[in-house]
Coordinates of C-alpha atoms and ligand atoms in Angstrom, one line a residue:
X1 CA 0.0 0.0 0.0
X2 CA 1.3 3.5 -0.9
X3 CA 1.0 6.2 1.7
X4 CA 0.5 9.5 1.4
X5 CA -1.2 12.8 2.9
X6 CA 0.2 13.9 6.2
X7 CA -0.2 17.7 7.5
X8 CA 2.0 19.7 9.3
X9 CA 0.4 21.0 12.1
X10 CA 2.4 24.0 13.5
X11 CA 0.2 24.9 17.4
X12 CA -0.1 27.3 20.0
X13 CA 0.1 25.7 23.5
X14 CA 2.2 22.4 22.5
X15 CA 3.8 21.0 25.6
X16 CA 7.6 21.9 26.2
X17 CA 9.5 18.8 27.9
X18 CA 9.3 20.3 31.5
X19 CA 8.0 17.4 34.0
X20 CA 6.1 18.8 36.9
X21 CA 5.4 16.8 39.6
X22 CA 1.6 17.7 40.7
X23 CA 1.3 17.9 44.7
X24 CA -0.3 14.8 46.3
X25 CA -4.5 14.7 46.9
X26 CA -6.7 13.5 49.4
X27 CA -9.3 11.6 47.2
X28 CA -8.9 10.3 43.6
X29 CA -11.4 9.3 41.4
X30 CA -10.7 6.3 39.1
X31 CA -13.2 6.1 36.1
X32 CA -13.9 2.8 35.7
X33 CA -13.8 3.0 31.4
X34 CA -11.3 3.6 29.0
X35 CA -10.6 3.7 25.3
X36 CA -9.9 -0.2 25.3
X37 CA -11.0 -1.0 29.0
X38 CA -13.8 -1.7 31.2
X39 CA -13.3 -2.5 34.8
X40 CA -16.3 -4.0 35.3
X41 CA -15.3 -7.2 37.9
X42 CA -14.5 -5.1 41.0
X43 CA -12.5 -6.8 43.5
X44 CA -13.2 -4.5 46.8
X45 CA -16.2 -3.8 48.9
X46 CA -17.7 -0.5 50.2
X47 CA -15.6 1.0 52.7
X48 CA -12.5 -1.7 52.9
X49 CA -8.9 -0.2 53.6
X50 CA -6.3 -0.8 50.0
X51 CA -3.0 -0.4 49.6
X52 CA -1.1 0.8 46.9
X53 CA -0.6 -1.4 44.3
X54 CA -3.5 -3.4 44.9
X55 CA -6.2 -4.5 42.3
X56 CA -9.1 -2.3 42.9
X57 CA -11.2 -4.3 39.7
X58 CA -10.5 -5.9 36.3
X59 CA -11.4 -6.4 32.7
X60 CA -12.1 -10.0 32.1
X61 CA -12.5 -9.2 28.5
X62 CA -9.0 -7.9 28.6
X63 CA -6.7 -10.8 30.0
X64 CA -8.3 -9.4 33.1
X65 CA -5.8 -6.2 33.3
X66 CA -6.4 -4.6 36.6
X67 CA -7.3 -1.1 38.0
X68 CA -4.7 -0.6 40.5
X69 CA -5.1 1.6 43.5
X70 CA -2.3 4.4 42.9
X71 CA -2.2 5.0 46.7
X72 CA -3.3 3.5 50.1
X73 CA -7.0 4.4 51.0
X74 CA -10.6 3.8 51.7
X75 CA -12.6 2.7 48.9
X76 CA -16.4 4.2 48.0
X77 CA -18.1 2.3 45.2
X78 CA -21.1 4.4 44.9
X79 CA -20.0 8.1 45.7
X80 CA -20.0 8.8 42.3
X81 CA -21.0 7.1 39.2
X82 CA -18.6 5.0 36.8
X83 CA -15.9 5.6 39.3
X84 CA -14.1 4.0 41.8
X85 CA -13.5 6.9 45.2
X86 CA -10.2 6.4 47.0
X87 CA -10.7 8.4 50.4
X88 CA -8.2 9.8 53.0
X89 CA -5.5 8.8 50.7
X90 CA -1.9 7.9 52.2
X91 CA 1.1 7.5 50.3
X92 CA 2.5 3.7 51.7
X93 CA 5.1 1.6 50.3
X94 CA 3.7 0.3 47.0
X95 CA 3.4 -3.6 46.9
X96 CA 3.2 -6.2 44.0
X97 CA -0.3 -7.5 43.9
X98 CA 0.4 -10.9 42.5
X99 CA -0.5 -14.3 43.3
X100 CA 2.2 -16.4 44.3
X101 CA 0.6 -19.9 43.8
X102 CA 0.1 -19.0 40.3
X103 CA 3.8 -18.0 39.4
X104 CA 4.5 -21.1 40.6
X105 CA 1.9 -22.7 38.2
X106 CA 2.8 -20.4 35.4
X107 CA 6.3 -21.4 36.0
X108 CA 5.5 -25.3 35.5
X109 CA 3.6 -24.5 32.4
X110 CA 5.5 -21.5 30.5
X111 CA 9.0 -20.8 32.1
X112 CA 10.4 -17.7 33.2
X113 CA 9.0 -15.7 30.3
X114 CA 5.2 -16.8 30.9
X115 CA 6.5 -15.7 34.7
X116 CA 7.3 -12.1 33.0
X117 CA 4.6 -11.6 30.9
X118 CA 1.8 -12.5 34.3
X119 CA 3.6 -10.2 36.5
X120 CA 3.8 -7.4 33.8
X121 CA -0.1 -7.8 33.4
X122 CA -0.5 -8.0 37.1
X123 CA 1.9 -5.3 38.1
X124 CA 0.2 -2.8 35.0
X125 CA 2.5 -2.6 32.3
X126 CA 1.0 -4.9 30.0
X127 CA -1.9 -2.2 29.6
X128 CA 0.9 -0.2 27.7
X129 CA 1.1 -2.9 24.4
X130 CA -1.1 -2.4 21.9
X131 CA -2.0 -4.9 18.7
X132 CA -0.4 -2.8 16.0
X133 CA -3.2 -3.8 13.4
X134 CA -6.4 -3.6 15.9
X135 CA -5.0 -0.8 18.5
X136 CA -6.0 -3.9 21.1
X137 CA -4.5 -5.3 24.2
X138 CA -2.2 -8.3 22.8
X139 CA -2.9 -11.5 24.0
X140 CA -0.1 -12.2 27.2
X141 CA 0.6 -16.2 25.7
X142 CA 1.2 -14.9 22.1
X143 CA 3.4 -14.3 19.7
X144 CA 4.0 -11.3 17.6
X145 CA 5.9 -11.7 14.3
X146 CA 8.0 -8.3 15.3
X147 CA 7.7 -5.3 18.0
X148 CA 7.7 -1.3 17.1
X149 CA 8.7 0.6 20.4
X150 CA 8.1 4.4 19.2
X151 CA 9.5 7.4 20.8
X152 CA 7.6 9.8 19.0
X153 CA 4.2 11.6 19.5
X154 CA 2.9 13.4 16.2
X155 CA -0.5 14.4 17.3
X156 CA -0.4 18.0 19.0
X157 CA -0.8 18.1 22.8
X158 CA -0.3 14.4 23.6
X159 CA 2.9 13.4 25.9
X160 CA 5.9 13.4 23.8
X161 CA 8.6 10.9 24.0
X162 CA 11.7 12.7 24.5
X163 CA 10.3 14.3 27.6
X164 CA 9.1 10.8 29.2
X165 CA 12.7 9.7 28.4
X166 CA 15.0 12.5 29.9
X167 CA 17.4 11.0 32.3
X168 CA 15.6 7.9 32.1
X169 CA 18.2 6.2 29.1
X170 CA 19.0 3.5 31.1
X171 CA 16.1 2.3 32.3
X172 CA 14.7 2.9 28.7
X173 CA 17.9 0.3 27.6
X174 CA 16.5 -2.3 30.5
X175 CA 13.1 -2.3 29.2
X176 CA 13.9 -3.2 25.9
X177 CA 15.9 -6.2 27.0
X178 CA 13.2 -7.1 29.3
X179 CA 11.1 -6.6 25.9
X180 CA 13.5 -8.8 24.3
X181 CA 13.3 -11.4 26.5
X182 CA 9.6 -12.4 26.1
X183 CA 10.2 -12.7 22.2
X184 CA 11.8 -15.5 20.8
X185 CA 14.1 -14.2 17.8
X186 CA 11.2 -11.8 17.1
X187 CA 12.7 -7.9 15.9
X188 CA 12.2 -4.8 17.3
X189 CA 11.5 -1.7 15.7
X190 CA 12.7 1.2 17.2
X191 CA 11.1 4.4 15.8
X192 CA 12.7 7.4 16.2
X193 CA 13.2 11.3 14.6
X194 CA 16.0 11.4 13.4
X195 CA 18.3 8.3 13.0
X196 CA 21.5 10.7 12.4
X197 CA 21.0 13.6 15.4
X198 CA 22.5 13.6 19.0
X199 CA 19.3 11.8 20.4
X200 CA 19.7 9.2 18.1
X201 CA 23.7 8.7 18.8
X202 CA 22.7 8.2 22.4
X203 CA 20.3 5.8 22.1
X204 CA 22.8 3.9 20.0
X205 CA 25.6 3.7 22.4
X206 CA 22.9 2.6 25.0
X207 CA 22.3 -0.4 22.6
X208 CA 25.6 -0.8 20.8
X209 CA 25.3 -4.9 20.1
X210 CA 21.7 -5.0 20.3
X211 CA 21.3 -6.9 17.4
X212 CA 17.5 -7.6 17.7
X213 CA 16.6 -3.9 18.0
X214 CA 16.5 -2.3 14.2
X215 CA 16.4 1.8 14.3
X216 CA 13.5 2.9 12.2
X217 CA 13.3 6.9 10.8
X218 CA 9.7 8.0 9.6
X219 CA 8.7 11.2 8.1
X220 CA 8.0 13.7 11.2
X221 CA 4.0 14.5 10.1
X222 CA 0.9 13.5 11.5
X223 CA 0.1 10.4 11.8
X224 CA 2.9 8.5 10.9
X225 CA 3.7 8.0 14.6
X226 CA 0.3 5.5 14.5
X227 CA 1.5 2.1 14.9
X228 CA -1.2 0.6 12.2
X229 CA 0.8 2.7 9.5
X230 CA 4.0 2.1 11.2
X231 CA 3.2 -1.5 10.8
X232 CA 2.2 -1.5 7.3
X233 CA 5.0 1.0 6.6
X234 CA 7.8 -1.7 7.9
X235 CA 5.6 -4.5 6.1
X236 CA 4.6 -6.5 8.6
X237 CA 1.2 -7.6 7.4
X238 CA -1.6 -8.6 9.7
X239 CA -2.4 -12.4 7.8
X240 CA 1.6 -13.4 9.3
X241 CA 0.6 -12.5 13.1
X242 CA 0.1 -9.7 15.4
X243 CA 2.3 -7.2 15.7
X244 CA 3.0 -5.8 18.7
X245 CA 3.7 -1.9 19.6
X246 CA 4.1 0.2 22.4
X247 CA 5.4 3.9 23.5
X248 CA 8.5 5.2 25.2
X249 CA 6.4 5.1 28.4
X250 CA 5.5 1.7 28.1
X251 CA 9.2 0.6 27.5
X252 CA 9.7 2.3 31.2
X253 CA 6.8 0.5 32.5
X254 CA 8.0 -2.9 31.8
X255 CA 11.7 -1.7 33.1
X256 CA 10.1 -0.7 36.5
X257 CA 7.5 -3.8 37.2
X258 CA 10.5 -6.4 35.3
X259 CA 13.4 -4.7 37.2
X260 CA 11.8 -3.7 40.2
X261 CA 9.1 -5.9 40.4
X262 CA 6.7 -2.7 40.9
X263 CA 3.9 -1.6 40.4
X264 CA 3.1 1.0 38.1
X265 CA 1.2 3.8 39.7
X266 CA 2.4 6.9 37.8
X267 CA 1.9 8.5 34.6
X268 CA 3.6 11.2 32.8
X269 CA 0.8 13.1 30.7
X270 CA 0.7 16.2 28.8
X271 CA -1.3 19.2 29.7
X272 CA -1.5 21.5 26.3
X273 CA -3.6 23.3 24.1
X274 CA -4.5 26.9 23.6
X275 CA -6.4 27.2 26.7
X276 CA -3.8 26.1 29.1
X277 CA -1.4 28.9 31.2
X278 CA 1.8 27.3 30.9
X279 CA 2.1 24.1 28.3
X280 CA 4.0 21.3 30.4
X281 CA 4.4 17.1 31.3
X282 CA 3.2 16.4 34.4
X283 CA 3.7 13.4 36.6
X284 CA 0.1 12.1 38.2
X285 CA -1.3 9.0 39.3
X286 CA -4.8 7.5 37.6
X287 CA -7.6 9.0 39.4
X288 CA -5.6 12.5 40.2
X289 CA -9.0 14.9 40.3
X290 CA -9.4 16.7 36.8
X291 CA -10.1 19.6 38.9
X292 CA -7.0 20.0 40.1
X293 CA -4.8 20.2 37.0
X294 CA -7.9 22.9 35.2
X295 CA -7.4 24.8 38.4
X296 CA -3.5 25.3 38.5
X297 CA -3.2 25.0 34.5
X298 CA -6.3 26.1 32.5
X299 CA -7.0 29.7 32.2
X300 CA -10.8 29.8 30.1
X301 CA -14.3 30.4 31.5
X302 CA -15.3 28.3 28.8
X303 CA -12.6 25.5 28.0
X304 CA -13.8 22.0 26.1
X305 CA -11.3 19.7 28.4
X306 CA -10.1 16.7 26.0
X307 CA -8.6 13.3 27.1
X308 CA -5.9 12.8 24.5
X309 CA -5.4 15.3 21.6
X310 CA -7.1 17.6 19.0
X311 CA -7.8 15.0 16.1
X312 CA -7.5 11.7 18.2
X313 CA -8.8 12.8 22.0
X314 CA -12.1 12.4 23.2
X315 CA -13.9 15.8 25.3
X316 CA -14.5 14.8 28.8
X317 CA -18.3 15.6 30.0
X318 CA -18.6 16.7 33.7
X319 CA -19.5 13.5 34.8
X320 CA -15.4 12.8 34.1
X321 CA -13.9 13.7 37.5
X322 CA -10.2 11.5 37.4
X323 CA -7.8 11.1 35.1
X324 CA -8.3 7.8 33.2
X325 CA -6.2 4.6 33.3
X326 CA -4.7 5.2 29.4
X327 CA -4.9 8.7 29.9
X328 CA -1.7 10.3 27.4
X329 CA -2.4 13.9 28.1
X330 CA -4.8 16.8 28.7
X331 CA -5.8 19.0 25.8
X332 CA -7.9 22.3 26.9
X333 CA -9.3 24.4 23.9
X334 CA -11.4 27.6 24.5
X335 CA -15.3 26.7 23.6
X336 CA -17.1 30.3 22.4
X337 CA -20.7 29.5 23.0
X338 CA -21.7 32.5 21.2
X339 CA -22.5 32.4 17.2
X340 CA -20.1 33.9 15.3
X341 CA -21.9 36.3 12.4
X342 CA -21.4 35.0 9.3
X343 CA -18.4 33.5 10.9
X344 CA -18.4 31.0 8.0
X345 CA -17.7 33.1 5.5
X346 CA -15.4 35.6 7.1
X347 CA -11.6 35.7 6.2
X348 CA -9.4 35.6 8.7
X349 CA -5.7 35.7 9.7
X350 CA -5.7 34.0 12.5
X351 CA -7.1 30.4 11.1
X352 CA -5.1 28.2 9.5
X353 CA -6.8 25.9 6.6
X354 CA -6.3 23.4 3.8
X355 CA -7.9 24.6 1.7
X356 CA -6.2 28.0 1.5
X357 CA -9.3 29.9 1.2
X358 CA -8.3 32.0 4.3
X359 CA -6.1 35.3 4.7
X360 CA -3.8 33.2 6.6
X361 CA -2.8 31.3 3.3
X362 CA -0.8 34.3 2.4
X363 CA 1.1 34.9 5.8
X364 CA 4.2 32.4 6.5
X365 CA 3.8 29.5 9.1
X366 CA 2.1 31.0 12.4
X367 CA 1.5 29.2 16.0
X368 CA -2.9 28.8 15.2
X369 CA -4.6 29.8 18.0
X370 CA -7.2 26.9 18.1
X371 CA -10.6 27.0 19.3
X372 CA -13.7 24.7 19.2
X373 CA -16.0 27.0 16.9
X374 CA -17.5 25.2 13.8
X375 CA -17.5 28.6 11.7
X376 CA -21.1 28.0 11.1
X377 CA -22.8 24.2 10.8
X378 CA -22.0 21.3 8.9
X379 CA -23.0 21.5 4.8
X380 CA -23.1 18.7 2.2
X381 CA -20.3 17.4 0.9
X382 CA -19.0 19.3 -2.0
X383 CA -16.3 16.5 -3.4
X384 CA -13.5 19.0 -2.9
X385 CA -11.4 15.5 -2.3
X386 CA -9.2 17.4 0.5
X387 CA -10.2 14.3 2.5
X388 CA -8.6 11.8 0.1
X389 CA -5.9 14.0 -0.6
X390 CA -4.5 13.4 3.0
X391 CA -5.9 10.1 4.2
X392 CA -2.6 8.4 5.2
X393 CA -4.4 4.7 4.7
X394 CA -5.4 5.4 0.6
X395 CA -9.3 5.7 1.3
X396 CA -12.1 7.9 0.2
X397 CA -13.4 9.1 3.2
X398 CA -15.9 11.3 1.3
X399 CA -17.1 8.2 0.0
X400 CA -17.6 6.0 2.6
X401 CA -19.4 9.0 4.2
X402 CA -22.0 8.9 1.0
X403 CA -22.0 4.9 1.6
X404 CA -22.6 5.4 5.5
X405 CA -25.0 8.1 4.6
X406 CA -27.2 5.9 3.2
X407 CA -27.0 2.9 5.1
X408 CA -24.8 0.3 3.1
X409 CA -22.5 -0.9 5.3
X410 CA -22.0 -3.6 3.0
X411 CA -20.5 -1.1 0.4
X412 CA -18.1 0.8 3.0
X413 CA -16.8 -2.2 4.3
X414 CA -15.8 -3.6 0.6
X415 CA -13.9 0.2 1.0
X416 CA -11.7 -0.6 3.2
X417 CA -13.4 1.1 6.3
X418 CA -11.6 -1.4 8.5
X419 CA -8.0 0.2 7.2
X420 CA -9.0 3.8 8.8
X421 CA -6.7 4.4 11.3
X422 CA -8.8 6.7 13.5
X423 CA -5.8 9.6 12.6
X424 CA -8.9 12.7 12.2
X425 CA -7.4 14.2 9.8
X426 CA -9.9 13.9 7.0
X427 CA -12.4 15.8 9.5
X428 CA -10.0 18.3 10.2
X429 CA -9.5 19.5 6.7
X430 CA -12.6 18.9 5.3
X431 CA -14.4 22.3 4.4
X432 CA -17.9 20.9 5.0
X433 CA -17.4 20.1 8.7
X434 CA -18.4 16.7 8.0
X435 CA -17.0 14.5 11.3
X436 CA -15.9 11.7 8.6
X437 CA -13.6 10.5 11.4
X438 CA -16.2 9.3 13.5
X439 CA -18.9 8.0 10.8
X440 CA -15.8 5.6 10.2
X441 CA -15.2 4.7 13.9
X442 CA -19.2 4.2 13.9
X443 CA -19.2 1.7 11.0
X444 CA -16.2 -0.1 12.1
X445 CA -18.0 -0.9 15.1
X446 CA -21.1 -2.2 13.5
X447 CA -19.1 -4.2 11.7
X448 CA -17.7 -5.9 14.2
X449 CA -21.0 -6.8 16.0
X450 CA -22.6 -7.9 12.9
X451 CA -19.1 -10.5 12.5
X452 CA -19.7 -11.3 16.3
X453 CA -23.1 -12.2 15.1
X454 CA -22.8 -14.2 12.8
X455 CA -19.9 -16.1 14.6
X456 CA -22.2 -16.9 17.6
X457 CA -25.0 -17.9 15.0
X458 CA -22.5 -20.6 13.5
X459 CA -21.3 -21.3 16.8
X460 CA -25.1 -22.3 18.2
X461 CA -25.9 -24.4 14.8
X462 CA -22.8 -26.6 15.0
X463 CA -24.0 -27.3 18.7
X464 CA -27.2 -27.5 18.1
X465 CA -26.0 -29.7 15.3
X466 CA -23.6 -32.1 17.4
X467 CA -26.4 -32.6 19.9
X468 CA -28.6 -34.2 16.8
X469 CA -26.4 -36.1 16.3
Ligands
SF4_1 S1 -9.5 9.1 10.0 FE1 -9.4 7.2 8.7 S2 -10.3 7.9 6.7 FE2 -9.9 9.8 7.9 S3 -7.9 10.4 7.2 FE3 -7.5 9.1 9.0 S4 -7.2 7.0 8.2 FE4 -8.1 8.3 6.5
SF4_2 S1 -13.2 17.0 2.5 FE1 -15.3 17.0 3.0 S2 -16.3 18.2 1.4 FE2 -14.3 17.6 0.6 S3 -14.6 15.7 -0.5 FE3 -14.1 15.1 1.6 S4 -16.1 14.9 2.6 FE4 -16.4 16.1 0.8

C-alpha cells in the first residue's frame, strides 16, 4: 500500500518537555472506562482499607488487566457514578499484587518468560502494548511476528517521548531487554526522529550490540507515529501474526515492574492546548481529580477539556472527574458559546486551513490559535477531495461517508473502512465540517458486531447440530 497525505500542524500551546510533579490529593477518582478498557469485575467492597498497588477491579474481557489503586485508601463504590473513590489517601510503600501460587503454576507450564509476561499484566504494564493492526491489548501467551517501540508523539498536545525519556536512558535500555526477553528471535522496531542527530547517537551507544533492535526513521508529520501505518510501513502484514507496539512510556513500565518488580502507579501526561497557562508534562497518578490540573493550569471560562489530543482525543463531560487509566495527556481548547456572524464566510488571519481559502494562506507558518467553533454548521459534501488527498491509509473518506449516509454498510466495508486508522485528519480539513472521522469509527463498530453475530449464529448451529447427532 502506498502512503501519502500527512499535514503539518504548526500549534499554540504544544507542551515543552518540562516534567512537573503535581502535589499529592486526598481523594482520587478512578473512572472505571477507558478507550480499550472496562473495569467492570471489581474486587473490593464499600468502605474496605487498600494499599497501593493493589487491584481495585478488572477487565475480564481484557486478559483481566487490573485497575490498580495508585495509593493507600478507603474505597467508595457508589459516591459517584462510573468511578471507583479512594478516600483519605496515604502514600504507603507500594506492593506487588500478584499471586504467588500461580507464578508457581505459570512457572511449570510457561518458564520464566510466561512468569514475566503474568507479572507485567499483574503489576500494570501490560496495559501499555497495543496490537499494532487492531490498537487492542495483545494476548499475554502470544506471539507477535515483530515489536515497534516508538518514541515519537505526532498528534499535537499528547505526551511526547523525548520528555518521558530525559534521564531515564538506562532504564529505557533495561526495558527493551526485558522486551526482548519475552520474544523468541522476534525484531524490534525502534522508531525514532531522526536516525542521524545527538538523540539518536545516544540511544545507540545505549544499545551498541543489540542486534534484535532495528532503528526505524519515519517522516516527522501526523500520523505516521500511528502504529497501524507504522506496521504497514515496515511490512509487517496482519495475515503473518500480530504485531506488537508500544510507547516510550510503556518501554519504562515494563523496566520498572520487570526490574523492580513494581507496580506502576504513575503517569507522565501532557497538559496542552491553547487554553492552558503554561504548556507542560506532568507526573500524576490514575484517578488525580481533573479539577486539580484545570485549576492550576487552565485559564478559560469556557474550556472543552479533551482526554488525548485535537484530532484523536475524546472531550470529557462533567461526569469525568479523574484522570483515566490510558490517559496520554490533557488537551484544553477555549469553547465560544456564542455564534459567530457569518463567521463561515469571514476571512481571517488567525485560522489556518487546507484549503487556503483563508487570509492566513498568504502569511508564512504561524502558531494557530485553536478553538472549538465550527465557523457555522455542517454543509453537504461538495467533493473537494481534501479528504482523500490526506488520508494516510489510501481511502475515500468522502465516499464512505455517502455509503454510511445511506445505510450500506456492505459497500463501506468492501472500501476498506476497517483500514482507517482513526488519525482525524480527513475531519479536520474537510471544508464541509463533515466528522468523517467518526462516521468511520461508527461503522467499524457495526461491523464488528454484525461478524460477532454471525460467529455466535455458527457457533449455536454446530451445537445444536452435534447434539442431533
Ligand atoms: S480518520 Fe481514517 S479515513 Fe480519515 S484520514 Fe484518517 S485514516 Fe483516512
Ligand atoms: S473534504 Fe469534506 S467536502 Fe471535501 S470531499 Fe471530503 S467529505 Fe467532501
Amino acid at each position: 500500500m502506498r502512503f501519502k497525505g500527512g499535514y503539518n500542524v504548526l500549534l499554540h500551546g504544544r507542551p515543552d518537555p518540562t516534567v512537573k510533579v503535581m502535589p499529592e490529593q486526598k481523594t482520587l477518582y478512578l473512572p472505571l472506562r477507558s478507550r480499550r478498557f472496562r473495569f467492570s469485575d471489581l474486587r473490593v467492597e464499600e468502605g474496605q482499607h487498600v494499599g497501593a498497588g493493589d487491584a481495585l477491579a478488572r477487565d475480564l474481557e481484557n486478559h483481566g488487566v487490573p485497575l490498580l489503586a495508585p495509593r493507600a485508601g478507603n474505597v467508595r463504590l457508589d459516591a459517584v457514578q462510573d468511578h471507583i473513590v479512594l478516600e483519605d489517601i496515604a502514600k504507603e510503600q507500594e506492593h506487588a499484587d500478584v499471586d504467588e501460587q500461580e507464578i508457581q503454576h505459570i512457572s511449570r507450564k510457561f518458564g520464566s518468560a510466561g512468569i514475566k509476561r503474568y507479572k507485567l499484566l499483574m503489576l500494570g504494564a501490560w496495559q501499555f502494548l497495543y496490537d499494532a493492526h487492531t490498537g487492542t491489548l495483545p494476548d499475554p501467551l502470544g506471539t507477535p511476528q515483530a515489536l515497534i517501540v516508538s518514541t515519537i508523539s505526532l498528534e499535537p498536545f499528547t505526551a511526547r517521548g523525548d520528555a518521558q525519556l530525559h534521564t531515564r536512558l538506562l532504564n529505557f535500555t533495561r526495558g527493551l531487554e526485558h522486551l526482548q526477553s519475552l520474544l523468541e528471535y522476534q525484531p524490534i522496531y525502534l522508531v525514532i526522529p531522526n536516525i542521524k542527530s545527538e538523540f539518536a547517537d545516544l540511544i545507540r551507544n545505549h544499545i551498541r550490540g543489540y542486534a534484535w533492535v532495528k532503528m526505524v526513521e519515519i517522516p516527522l508529520t501526523y500520523p505516521y507515529d500511528d502504529f497501524a501505518i507504522l506496521a504497514r510501513a515496515l511490512e509487517l502484514p496482519r495475515n503473518k501474526g500480530p504485531v506488537w507496539a508500544m510507547r516510550t512510556e510503556g518501554v519504562l513500565a515494563i523496566d520498572r515492574a520487570l526490574t523492580l518488580s513494581k507496580p506502576c502507579l504513575v503517569r507522565l501526561i501532557s497538559v496542552g492546548g491553547t487554553g492552558v497557562i503554561s504548556p507542560a508534562h506532568i507526573k500524576v497518578m490514575t484517578g488525580y481529580p481533573l479539577k486539580a490540573i484545570i485549576d492550576k493550569y487552565v485559564f478559560e471560562h469556557t474550556p472543552r477539556v479533551i482526554d488525548g489530543g485535537i484530532l484523536t482525543g475524546e472531550a470529557l463531560g462533567a461526569q469525568a472527574l479523574g484522570v483515566g487509566a490510558e490517559c496520554r495527556g490533557i488537551t484544553v481548547l477555549s469553547e465560544p458559546k456564542g455564534r459567530e456572524f457569518l463567521g463561515f464566510v469571514r476571512p481571517g488571519s488567525d485560522r489556518g486551513s487546507y484549503s487556503a481559502c483563508f487570509l492566513s494562506a498568504l502569511l508564512k507558518k504561524f502558531n494557530e490559535r485553536l478553538t472549538t467553533a465550527m465557523r457555522g454548521e455542517g454543509r453537504p459534501c461538495i467533493s473537494c477531495n481534501f479528504c482523500e488527498e490526506v488520508c494516510p491509509a489510501g481511502l475515500m473518506p468522502h465516499l464512505l461517508h455517502k455509503y454510511m449516509h445511506r445505510d450500506l454498510l456492505e459497500e463501506a466495508n468492501r472500501a476498506g473502512v476497517d483500514l482507517c486508522v482513526s488519525c482525524g485528519l480527513c475531519s479536520y480539513v474537510c471544508p464541509s465540517k463533515i466528522d468523517l472521522h467518526a462516521q468511520h469509527m461508527e461503522a467499524q463498530r457495526l461491523i464488528e458486531e454484525e461478524k460477532k453475530e454471525i460467529a455466535e449464529s455458527q457457533s449455536h448451529s454446530e451445537a445444536a447440530k452435534e447434539v442431533a447427532a
